[in-house]
Structures are given as structure tokens and as C-alpha cells.
mmCIF file of C-alpha atoms in Angstrom:
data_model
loop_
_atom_site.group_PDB
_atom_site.id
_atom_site.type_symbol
_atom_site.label_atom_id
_atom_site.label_comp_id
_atom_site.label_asym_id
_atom_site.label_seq_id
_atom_site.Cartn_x
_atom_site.Cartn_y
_atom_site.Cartn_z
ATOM 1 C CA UNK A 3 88.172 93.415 97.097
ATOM 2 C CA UNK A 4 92.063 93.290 96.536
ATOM 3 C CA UNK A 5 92.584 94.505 93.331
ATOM 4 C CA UNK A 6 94.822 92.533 90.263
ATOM 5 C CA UNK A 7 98.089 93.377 89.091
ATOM 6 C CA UNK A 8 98.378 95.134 85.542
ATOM 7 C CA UNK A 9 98.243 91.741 83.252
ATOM 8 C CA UNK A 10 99.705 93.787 80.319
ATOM 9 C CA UNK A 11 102.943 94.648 82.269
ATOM 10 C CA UNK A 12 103.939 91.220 80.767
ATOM 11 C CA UNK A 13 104.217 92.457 77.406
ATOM 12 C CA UNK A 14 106.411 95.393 78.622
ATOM 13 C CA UNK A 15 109.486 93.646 81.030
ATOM 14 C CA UNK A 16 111.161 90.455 80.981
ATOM 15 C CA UNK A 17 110.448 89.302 84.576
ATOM 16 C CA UNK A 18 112.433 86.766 86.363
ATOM 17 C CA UNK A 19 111.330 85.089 89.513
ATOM 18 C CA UNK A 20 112.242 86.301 93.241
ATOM 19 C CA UNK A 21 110.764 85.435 96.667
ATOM 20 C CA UNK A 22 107.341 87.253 96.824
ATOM 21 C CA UNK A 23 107.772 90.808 98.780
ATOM 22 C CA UNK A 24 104.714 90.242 100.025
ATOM 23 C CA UNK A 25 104.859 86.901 101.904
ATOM 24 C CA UNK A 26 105.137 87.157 105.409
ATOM 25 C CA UNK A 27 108.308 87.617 106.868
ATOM 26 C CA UNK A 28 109.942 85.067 109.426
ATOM 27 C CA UNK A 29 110.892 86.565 112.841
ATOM 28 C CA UNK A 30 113.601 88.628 112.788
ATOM 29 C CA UNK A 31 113.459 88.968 109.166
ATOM 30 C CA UNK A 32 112.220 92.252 106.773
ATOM 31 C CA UNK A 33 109.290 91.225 104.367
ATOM 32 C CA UNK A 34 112.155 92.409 101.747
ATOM 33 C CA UNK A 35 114.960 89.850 103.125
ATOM 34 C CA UNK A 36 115.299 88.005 99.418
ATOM 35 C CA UNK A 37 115.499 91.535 97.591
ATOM 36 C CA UNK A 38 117.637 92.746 100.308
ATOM 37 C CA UNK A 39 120.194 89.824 99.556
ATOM 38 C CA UNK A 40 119.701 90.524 96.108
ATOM 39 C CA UNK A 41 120.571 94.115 96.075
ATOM 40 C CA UNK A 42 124.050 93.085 98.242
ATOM 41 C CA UNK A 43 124.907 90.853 96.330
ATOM 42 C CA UNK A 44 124.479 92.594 93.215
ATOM 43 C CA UNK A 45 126.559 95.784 95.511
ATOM 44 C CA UNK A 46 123.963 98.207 95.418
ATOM 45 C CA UNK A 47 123.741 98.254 99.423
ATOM 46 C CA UNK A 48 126.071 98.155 101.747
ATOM 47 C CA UNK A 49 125.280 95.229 104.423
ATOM 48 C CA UNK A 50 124.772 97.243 107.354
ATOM 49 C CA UNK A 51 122.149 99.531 105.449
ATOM 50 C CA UNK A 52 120.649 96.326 104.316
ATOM 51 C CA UNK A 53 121.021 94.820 108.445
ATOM 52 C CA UNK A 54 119.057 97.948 109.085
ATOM 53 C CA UNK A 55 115.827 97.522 106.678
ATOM 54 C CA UNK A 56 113.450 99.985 108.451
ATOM 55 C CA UNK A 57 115.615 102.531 108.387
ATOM 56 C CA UNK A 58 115.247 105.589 106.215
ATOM 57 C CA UNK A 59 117.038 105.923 103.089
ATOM 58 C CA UNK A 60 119.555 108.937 102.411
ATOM 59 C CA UNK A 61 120.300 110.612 99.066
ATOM 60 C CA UNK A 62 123.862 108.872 99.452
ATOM 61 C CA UNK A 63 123.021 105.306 99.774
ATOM 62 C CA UNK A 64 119.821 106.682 96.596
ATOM 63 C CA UNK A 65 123.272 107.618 94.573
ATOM 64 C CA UNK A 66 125.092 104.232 95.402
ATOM 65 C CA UNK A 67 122.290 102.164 94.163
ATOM 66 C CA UNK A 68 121.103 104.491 90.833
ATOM 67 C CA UNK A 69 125.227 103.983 90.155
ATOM 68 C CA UNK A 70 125.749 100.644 90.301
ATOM 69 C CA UNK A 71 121.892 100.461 88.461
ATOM 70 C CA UNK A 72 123.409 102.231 85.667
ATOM 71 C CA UNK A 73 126.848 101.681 85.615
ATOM 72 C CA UNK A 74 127.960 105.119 86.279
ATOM 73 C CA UNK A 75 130.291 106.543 89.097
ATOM 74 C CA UNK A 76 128.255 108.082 92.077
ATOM 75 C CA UNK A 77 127.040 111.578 92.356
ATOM 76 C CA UNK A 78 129.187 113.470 94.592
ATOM 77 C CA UNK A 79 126.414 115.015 97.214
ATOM 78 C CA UNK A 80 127.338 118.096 99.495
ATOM 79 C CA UNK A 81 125.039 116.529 101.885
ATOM 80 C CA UNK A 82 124.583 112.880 101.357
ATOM 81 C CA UNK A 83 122.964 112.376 104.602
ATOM 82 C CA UNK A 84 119.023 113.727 103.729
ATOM 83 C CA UNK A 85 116.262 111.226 103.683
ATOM 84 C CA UNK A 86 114.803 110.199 100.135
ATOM 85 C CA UNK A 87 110.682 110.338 100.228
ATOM 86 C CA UNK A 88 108.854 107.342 98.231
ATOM 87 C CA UNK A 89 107.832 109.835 95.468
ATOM 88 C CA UNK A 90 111.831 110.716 95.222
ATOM 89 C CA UNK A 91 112.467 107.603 94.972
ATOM 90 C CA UNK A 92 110.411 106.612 92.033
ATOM 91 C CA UNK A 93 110.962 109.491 90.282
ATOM 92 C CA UNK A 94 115.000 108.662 90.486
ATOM 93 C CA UNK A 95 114.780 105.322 89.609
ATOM 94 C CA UNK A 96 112.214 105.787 86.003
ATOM 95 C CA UNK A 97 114.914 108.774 85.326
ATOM 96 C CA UNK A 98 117.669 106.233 85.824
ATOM 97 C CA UNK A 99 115.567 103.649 83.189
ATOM 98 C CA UNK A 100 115.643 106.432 80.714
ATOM 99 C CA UNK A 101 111.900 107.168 81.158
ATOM 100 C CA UNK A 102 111.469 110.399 82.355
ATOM 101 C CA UNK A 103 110.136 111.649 79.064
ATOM 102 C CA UNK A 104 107.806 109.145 79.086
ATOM 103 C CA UNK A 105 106.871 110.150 82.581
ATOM 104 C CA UNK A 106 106.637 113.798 81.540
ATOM 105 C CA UNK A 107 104.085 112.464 78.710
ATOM 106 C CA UNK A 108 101.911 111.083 81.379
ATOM 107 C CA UNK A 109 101.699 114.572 83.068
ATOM 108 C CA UNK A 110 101.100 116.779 80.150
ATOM 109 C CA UNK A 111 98.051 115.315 78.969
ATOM 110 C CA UNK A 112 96.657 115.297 82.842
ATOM 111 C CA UNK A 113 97.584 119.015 82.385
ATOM 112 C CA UNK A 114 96.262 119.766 79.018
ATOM 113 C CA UNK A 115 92.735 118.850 80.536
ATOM 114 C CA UNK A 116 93.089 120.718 83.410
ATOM 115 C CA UNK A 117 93.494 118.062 85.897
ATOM 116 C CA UNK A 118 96.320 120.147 88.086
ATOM 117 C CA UNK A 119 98.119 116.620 88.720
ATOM 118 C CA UNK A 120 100.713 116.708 91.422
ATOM 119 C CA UNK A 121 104.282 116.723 90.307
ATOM 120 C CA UNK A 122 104.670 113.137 90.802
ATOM 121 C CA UNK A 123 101.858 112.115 88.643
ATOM 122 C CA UNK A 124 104.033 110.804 85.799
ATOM 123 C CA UNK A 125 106.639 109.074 87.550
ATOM 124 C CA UNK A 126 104.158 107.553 89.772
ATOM 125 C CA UNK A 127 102.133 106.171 86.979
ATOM 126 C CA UNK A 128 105.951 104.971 85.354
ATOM 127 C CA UNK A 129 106.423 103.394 88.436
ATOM 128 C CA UNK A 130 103.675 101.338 88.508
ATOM 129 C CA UNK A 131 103.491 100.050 85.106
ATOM 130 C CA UNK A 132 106.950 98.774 85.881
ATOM 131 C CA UNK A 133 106.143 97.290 88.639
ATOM 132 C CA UNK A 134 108.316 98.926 91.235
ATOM 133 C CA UNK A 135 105.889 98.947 94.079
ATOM 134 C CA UNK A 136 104.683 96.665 95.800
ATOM 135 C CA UNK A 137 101.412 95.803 97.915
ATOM 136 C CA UNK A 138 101.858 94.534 101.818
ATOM 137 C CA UNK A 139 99.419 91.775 102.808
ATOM 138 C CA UNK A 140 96.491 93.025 104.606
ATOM 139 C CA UNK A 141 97.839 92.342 108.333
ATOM 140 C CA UNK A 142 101.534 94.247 107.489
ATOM 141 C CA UNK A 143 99.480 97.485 106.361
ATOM 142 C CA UNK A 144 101.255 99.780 108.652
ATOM 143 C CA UNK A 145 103.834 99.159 106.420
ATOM 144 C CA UNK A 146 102.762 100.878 103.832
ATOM 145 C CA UNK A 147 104.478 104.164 102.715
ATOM 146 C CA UNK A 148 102.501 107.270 101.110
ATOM 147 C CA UNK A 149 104.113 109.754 98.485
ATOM 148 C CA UNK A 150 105.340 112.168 101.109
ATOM 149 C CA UNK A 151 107.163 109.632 103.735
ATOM 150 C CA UNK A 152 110.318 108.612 103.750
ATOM 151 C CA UNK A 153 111.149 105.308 101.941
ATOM 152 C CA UNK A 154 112.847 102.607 104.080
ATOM 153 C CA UNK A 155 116.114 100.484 102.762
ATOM 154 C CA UNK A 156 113.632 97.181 102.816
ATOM 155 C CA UNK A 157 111.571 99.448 99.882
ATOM 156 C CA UNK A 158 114.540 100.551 98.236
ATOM 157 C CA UNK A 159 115.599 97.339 97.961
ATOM 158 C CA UNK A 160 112.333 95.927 96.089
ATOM 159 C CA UNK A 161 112.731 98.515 93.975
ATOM 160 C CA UNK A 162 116.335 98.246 93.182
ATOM 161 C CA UNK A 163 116.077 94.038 92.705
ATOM 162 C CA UNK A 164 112.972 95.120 90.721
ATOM 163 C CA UNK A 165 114.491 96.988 88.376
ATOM 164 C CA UNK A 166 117.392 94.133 88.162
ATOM 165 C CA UNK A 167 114.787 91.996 86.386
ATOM 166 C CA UNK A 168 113.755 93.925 84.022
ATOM 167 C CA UNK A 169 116.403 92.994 81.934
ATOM 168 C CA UNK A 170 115.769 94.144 78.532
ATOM 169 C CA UNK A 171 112.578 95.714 78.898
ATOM 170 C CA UNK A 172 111.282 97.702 75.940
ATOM 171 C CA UNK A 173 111.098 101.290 76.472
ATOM 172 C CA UNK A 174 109.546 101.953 73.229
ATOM 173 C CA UNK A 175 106.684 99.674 74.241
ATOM 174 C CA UNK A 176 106.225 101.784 77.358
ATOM 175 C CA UNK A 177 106.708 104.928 75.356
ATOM 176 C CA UNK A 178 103.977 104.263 72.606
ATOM 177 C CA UNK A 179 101.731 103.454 76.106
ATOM 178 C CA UNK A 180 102.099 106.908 77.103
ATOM 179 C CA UNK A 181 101.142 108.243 74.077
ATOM 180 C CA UNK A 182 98.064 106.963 73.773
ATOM 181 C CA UNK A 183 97.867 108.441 76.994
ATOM 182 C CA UNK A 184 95.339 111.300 75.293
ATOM 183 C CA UNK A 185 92.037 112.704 77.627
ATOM 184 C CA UNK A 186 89.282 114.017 76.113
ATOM 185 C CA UNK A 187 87.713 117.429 76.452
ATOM 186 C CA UNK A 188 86.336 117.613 80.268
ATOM 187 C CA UNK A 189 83.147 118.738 81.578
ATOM 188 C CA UNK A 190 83.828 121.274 84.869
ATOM 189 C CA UNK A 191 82.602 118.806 86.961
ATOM 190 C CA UNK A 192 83.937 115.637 85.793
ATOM 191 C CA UNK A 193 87.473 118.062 85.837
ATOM 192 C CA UNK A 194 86.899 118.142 89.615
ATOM 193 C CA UNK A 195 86.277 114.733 90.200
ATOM 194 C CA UNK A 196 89.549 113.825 88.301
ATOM 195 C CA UNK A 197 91.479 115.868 89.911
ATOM 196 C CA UNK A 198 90.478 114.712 93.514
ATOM 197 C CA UNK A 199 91.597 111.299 91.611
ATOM 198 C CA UNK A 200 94.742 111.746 90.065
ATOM 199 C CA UNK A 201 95.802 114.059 93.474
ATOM 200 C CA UNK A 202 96.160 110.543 94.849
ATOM 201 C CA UNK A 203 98.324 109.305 92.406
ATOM 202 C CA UNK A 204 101.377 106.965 94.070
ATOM 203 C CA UNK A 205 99.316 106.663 97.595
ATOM 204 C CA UNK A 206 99.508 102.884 98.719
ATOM 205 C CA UNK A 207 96.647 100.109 99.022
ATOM 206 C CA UNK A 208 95.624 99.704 102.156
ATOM 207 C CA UNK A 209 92.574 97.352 103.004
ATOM 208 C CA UNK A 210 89.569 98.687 104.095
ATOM 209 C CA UNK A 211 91.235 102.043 103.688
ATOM 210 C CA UNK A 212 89.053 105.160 102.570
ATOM 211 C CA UNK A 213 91.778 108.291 103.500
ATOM 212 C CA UNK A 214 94.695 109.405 102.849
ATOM 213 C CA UNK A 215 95.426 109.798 106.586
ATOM 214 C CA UNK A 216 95.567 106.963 109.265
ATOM 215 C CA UNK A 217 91.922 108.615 110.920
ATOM 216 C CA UNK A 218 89.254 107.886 108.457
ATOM 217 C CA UNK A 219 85.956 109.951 109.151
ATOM 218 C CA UNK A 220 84.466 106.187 109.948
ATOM 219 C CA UNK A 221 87.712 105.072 112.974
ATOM 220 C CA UNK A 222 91.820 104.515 112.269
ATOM 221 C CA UNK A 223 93.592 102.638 109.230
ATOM 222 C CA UNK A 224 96.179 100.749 109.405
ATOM 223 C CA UNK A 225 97.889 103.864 107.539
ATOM 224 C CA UNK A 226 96.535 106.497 105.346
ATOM 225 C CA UNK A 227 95.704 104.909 101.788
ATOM 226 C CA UNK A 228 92.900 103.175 99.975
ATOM 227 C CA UNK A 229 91.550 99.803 98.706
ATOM 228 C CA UNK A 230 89.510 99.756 95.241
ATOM 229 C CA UNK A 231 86.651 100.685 96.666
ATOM 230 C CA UNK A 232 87.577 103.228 99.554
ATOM 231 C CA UNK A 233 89.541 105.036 96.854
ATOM 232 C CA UNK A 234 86.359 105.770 95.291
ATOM 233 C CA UNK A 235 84.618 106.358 98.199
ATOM 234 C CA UNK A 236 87.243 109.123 98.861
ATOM 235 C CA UNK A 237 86.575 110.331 95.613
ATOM 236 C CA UNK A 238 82.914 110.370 95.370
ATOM 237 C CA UNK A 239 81.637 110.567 98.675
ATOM 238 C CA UNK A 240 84.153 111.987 101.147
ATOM 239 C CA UNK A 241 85.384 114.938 98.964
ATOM 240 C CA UNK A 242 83.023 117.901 99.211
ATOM 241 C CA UNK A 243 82.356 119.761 95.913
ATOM 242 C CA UNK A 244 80.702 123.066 95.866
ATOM 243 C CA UNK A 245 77.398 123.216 94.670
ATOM 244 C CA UNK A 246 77.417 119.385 94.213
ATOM 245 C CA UNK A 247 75.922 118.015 98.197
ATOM 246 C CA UNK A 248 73.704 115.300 96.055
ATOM 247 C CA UNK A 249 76.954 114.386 94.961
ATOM 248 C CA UNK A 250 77.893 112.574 98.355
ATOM 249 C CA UNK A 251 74.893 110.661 98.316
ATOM 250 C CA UNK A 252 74.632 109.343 94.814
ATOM 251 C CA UNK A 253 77.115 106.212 96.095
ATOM 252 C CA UNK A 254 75.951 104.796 99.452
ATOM 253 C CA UNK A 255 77.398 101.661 99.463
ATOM 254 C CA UNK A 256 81.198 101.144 100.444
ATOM 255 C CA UNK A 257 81.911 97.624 99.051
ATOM 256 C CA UNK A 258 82.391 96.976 95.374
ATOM 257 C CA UNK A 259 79.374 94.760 95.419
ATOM 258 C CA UNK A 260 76.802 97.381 96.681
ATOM 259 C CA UNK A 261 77.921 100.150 94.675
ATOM 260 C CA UNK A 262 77.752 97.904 91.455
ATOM 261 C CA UNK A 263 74.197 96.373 92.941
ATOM 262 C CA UNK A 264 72.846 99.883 93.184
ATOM 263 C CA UNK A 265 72.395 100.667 89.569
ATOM 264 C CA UNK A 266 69.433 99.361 88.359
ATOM 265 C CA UNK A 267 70.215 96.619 85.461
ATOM 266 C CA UNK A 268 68.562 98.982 82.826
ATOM 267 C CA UNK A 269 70.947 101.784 83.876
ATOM 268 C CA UNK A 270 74.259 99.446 83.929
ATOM 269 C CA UNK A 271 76.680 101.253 81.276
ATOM 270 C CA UNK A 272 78.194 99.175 78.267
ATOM 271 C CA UNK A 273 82.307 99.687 78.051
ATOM 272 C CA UNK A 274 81.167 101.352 74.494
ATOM 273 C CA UNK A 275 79.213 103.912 76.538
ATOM 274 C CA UNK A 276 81.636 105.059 79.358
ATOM 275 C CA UNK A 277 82.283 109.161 79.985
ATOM 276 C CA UNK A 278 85.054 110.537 82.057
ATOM 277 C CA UNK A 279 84.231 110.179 85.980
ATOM 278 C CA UNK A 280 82.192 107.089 85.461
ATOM 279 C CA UNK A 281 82.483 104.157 88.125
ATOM 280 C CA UNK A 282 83.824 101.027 86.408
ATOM 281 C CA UNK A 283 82.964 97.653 87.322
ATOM 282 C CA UNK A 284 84.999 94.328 87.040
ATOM 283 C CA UNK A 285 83.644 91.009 87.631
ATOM 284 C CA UNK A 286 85.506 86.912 87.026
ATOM 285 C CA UNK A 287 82.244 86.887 84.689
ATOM 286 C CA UNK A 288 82.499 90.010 82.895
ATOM 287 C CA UNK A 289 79.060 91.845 81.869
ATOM 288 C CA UNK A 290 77.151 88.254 83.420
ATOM 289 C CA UNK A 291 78.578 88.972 86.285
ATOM 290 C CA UNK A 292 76.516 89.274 89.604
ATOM 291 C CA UNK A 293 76.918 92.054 91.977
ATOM 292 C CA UNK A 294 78.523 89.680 94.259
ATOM 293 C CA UNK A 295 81.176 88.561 91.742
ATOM 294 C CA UNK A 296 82.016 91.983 91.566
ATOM 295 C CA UNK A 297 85.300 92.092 93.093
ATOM 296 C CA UNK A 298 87.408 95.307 91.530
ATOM 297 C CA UNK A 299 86.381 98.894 91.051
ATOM 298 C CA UNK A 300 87.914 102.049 89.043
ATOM 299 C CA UNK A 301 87.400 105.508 88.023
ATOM 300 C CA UNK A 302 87.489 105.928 84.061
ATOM 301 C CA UNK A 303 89.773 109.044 83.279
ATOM 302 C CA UNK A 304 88.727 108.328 79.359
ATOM 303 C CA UNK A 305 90.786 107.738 76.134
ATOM 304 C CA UNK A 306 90.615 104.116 76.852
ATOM 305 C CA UNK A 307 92.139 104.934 80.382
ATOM 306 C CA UNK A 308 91.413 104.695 84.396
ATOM 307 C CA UNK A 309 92.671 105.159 87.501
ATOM 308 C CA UNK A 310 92.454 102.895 90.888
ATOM 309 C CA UNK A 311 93.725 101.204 93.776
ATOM 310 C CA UNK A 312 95.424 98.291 93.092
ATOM 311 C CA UNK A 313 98.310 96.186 94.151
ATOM 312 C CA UNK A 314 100.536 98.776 93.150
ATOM 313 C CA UNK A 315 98.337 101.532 94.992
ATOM 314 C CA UNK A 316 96.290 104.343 93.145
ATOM 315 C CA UNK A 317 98.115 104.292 89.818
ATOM 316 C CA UNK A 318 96.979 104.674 85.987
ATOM 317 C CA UNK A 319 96.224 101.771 83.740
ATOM 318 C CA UNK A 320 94.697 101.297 80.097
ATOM 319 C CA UNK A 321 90.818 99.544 79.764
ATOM 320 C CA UNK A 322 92.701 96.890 77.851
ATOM 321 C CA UNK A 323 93.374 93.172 78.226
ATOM 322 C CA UNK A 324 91.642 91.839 81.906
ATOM 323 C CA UNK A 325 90.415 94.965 82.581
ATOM 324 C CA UNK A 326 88.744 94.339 79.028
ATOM 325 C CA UNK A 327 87.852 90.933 79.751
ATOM 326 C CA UNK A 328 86.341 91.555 82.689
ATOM 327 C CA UNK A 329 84.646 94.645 82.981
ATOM 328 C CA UNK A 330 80.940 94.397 84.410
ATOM 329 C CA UNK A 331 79.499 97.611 84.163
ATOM 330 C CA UNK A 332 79.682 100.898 84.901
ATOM 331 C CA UNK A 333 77.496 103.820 86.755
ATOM 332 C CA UNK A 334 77.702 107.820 86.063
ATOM 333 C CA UNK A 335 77.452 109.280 89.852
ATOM 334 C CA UNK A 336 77.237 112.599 88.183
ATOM 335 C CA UNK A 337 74.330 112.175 85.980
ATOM 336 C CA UNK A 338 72.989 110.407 89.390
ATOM 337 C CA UNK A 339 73.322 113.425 91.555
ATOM 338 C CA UNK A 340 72.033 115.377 88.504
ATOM 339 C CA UNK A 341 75.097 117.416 88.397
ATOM 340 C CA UNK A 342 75.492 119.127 84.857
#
């Protein structure tokens, strides 16, 4: 089911109100065309780049807009000209907010626990808490970027007019956040589980979507990328883990509401009871919820954190406030396939 933004990013930015990025465009038009006028008006785009919104962005036209973000003069590039992946341009834009040690806080403790993150991991997760991402409606999926891809002006753009209403944000806020940011001790094999999760950090949401590739084993995507469920799936029942097969068949359902329906009610875990690697469970009803009300899934990391496909793709976010609220139940897939 499509997956809720993070409710507590509220208490974190001052947002103001712009044309939702994710409304269908009119013809002719970029599903960014109000942040696009935004971002020239505000002169951090020129109007041709902004005339041009599928086009990639180049380190140049990065330098113009992180400038005129910040205030500063432009960084003289030898080669302006290169194109700027999606992960580049997250991790310039938290660096230009001043969060990059907060970013850097995010990685260490995946790395203290072994969890071999990707380099990205804690400006990803930065990213998202902000808010600088955004989730295409299910029929403009191919429009959807992964980590590795070049970002287009019309992203660049949300970012950028993103970042314009923030306003006074409170940094602190977002620094004590990652701090808390603490894993426990890991088991080997719930250390291989969560590092086939947080490997996806940053990928987007993309319905129906079980791969990071545009082939699924099961037919094509729309582009590679995951919904709550298919990320998972990916997780749990796609990845192979030596000396683990059970492992794969522990989850056989692929919606929310059959892999929540599959654990008996006797063997539904309380939020008090949760372990790293479990399978989280969020319902409109909370722990009365029915399987069929079930309409989010997760992957608890622990420390009072997970990690899932949401609206602002896989990214990190604390068991706290509707995630709180409305958490079901969980299931441990690992005690299932009776790995130790």
C-alpha cells in the first residue's frame, strides 16, 4: 500500500505551501513546473535549464543553485559540464544546510554494527527527513530516479524550492535525531539482512516494485525501485543468503495484508518485543487492526529505528509518533526459517 510521509518532519522544518510535485502535470508541462518557477524566480536556474526539465543536471548549474542557496559566490569548476547523479545531489544540498555531520552520524552507527552501508547512507537518510524527495504518482513511475542516475533539472528544482521552505528549520532538532540514531549489538544473521536493507538506502518508491532494476524476477517495473512491501520482499525473499534457503520461504505473501495475515495471532509481536530484522506492521487501527487494514510495512533496524519504502523511497525513520500510533504487529522471519 503507498506508504505515509514522516509525520514528525513537522516538528523539524517550517513548511510553506507549493503546488504538489506530485500532481499530474498538464500537457506540455514538467510535474515540477511550480518548483521550476520557483527556483527562477528565486535565480537559482537559468530559464532555458528550467525550459529544458528532463534534461540532466551538470556540476555547473549544481554550483549556481548551492550559491544562490547559500549566499556564496559559485565554485569555479575546471569542468562544469559533468552530470550530477541523485545521490550527488543530496549529498550537496544536506552539506550546503550545514548537515553533513549529522549525515556522517547516521553512517557511523550503521558502521559500528557492521552494516557496510553504502557511502550515501547518511545523506540519503538527511535527505529524506527533510523532505527533499519526492514520490511520482503511480502512472509517472518511469520517472523515478535511483541513487546512481543522473538527476534531471525538474528534480533539482524540487529540491532546490524544497529547501527554500525550510526557512528556519532547526538543525539541532535534526542533530539530537541522529544521535539517538544508536543500533544494538547484531546477531550474524540479522547483520546480513540489514545490510541487504540499508544497501538500498535513497532507491525510489515505485508501485508494485520488488527490484532494484526495471526486470523483476516476476516481469518489468515501471523502473527499478520498491513499494513497502516489495522492498521487503527484496529483502527477505529475493536476496539469497548462504546457509539460510528456508529463509526465502518464511514470507510467501507479497502484499502487506498477507504477510501480516500469515502470523498466527498468538505469534503477532508487541512493539515492546521487536528484535533487529523483524517485519513491522502498521494498520489505521493500530494493534485491532485486521490484516486487511494493514496498509504499510517496515524492517526494524532497532534502537527505536526502521527502515522502508515510503513516499520518500527506502529511507530511515524513528518508531515514533504514527508509526507509534499505528503499528499492528510484527513477525521475526528469522526465528521463522529457524535461522540462529
Amino acid at each position: 500500500m503507498r506508504c505515509r510521509r514522516l509525520s514528525y518532519v513537522c516538528a523539524l522544518v517550517t513548511l510553506l505551501t507549493l503546488s504538489p510535485a506530485t500532481a499530474a502535470a498538464k500537457p506540455g508541462t514538467s510535474w515540477a513546473q511550480a518548483e521550476l518557477k520557483t527556483v527562477v524566480a528565486a535565480g537559482l536556474m537559468a530559464k532555458a535549464a528550467a525550459a529544458r526539465p528532463n534534461d540532466s543536471l551538470t556540476r555547473g548549474e549544481l554550483d549556481a543553485i548551492v550559491a544562490g542557496l547559500t549566499h556564496t559566490q559559485p565554485v569555479s569548476s575546471a569542468n562544469p559540464s559533468p552530470k550530477v547523479t541523485m545521490a550527488a545531489l543530496d549529498s550537496r544540498l544536506v552539506v550546503a544546510l550545514g548537515l553533513a555531520d549529522t549525515a556522517r552520524l547516521f553512517t557511523q552507527a550503521a558502521k559500528t554494527q557492521g552494516l557496510a552501508p553504502p557511502s550515501r547512507f547518511g545523506t540519503e537518510a538527511v535527505a529524506r527527513l527533510l523532505g527533499l524527495r519526492t514520490n511520482h504518482p503511480a502512472a509517472l513511475d518511469a520517472l523515478e530516479l535511483s541513487p546512481g542516475e543522473p538527476a534531471t533539472h525538474a528534480e533539482a528544482a524540487y529540491s532546490a524550492a524544497r529547501m527554500l521552505q525550510l526557512g528556519q528549520f532547526d538543525p539541532a532538532g535534526l542533530q539530537a535525531l541522529a544521535e539517538s540514531f544508536v543500533l544494538p549489538d547484531l546477531t550474524p544473521w540479522q547483520k546480513s539482512v540489514l545490510t541487504t536493507g540499508v544497501h538500498f538506502i535513497g532507491y525510489p518508491y515505485v508501485w508494485g516494485g520488488e527490484s532494484e532494476f526495471p526486470e523483476s524476477p516476476f516481469g518489468p517495473q515501471a523502473h527499478g525501485g520498491f513499494d513497502c512491501s516489495g522492498f521487503v520482499w527484496r529483502v527477505y525473499k529475493l536476496q539469497q543468503y548462504a546457509g539460510a534457503t528456508g529463509l526465502a520461504h518464511a514470507i510467501r505473501g507479497r502484499t502487506t495484508m498477507q504477510m501480516s495475515a500469515e502470523v498466527a495471532r498468538r505469534a503477532r509481536l508487541a512493539i515492546d518485543d521487536l528484535e533487529p530484522g523483524d517485519v513491522l506492521f502498521f494498520g489505521a487501527r493500530g494493534p485491532k487492526s485486521t490484516p486487511a487494514q494493514v496498509d504499510h510495512t517496515a524492517i526494524y533496524l532497532g534502537g527505536g529505528w526502521l527502515i522502508h519504502s515510503s513516499a520518500y523511497g527506502v529511507a530511515l525513520a524513528p518508531l515514533s509518533g504514527w508509526y507509534a500510533s499505528s503499528f499492528a504487529w510484527a513477525r521475526r522471519p528469522l526465528a521463522e526459517a529457524h535461522v540462529a
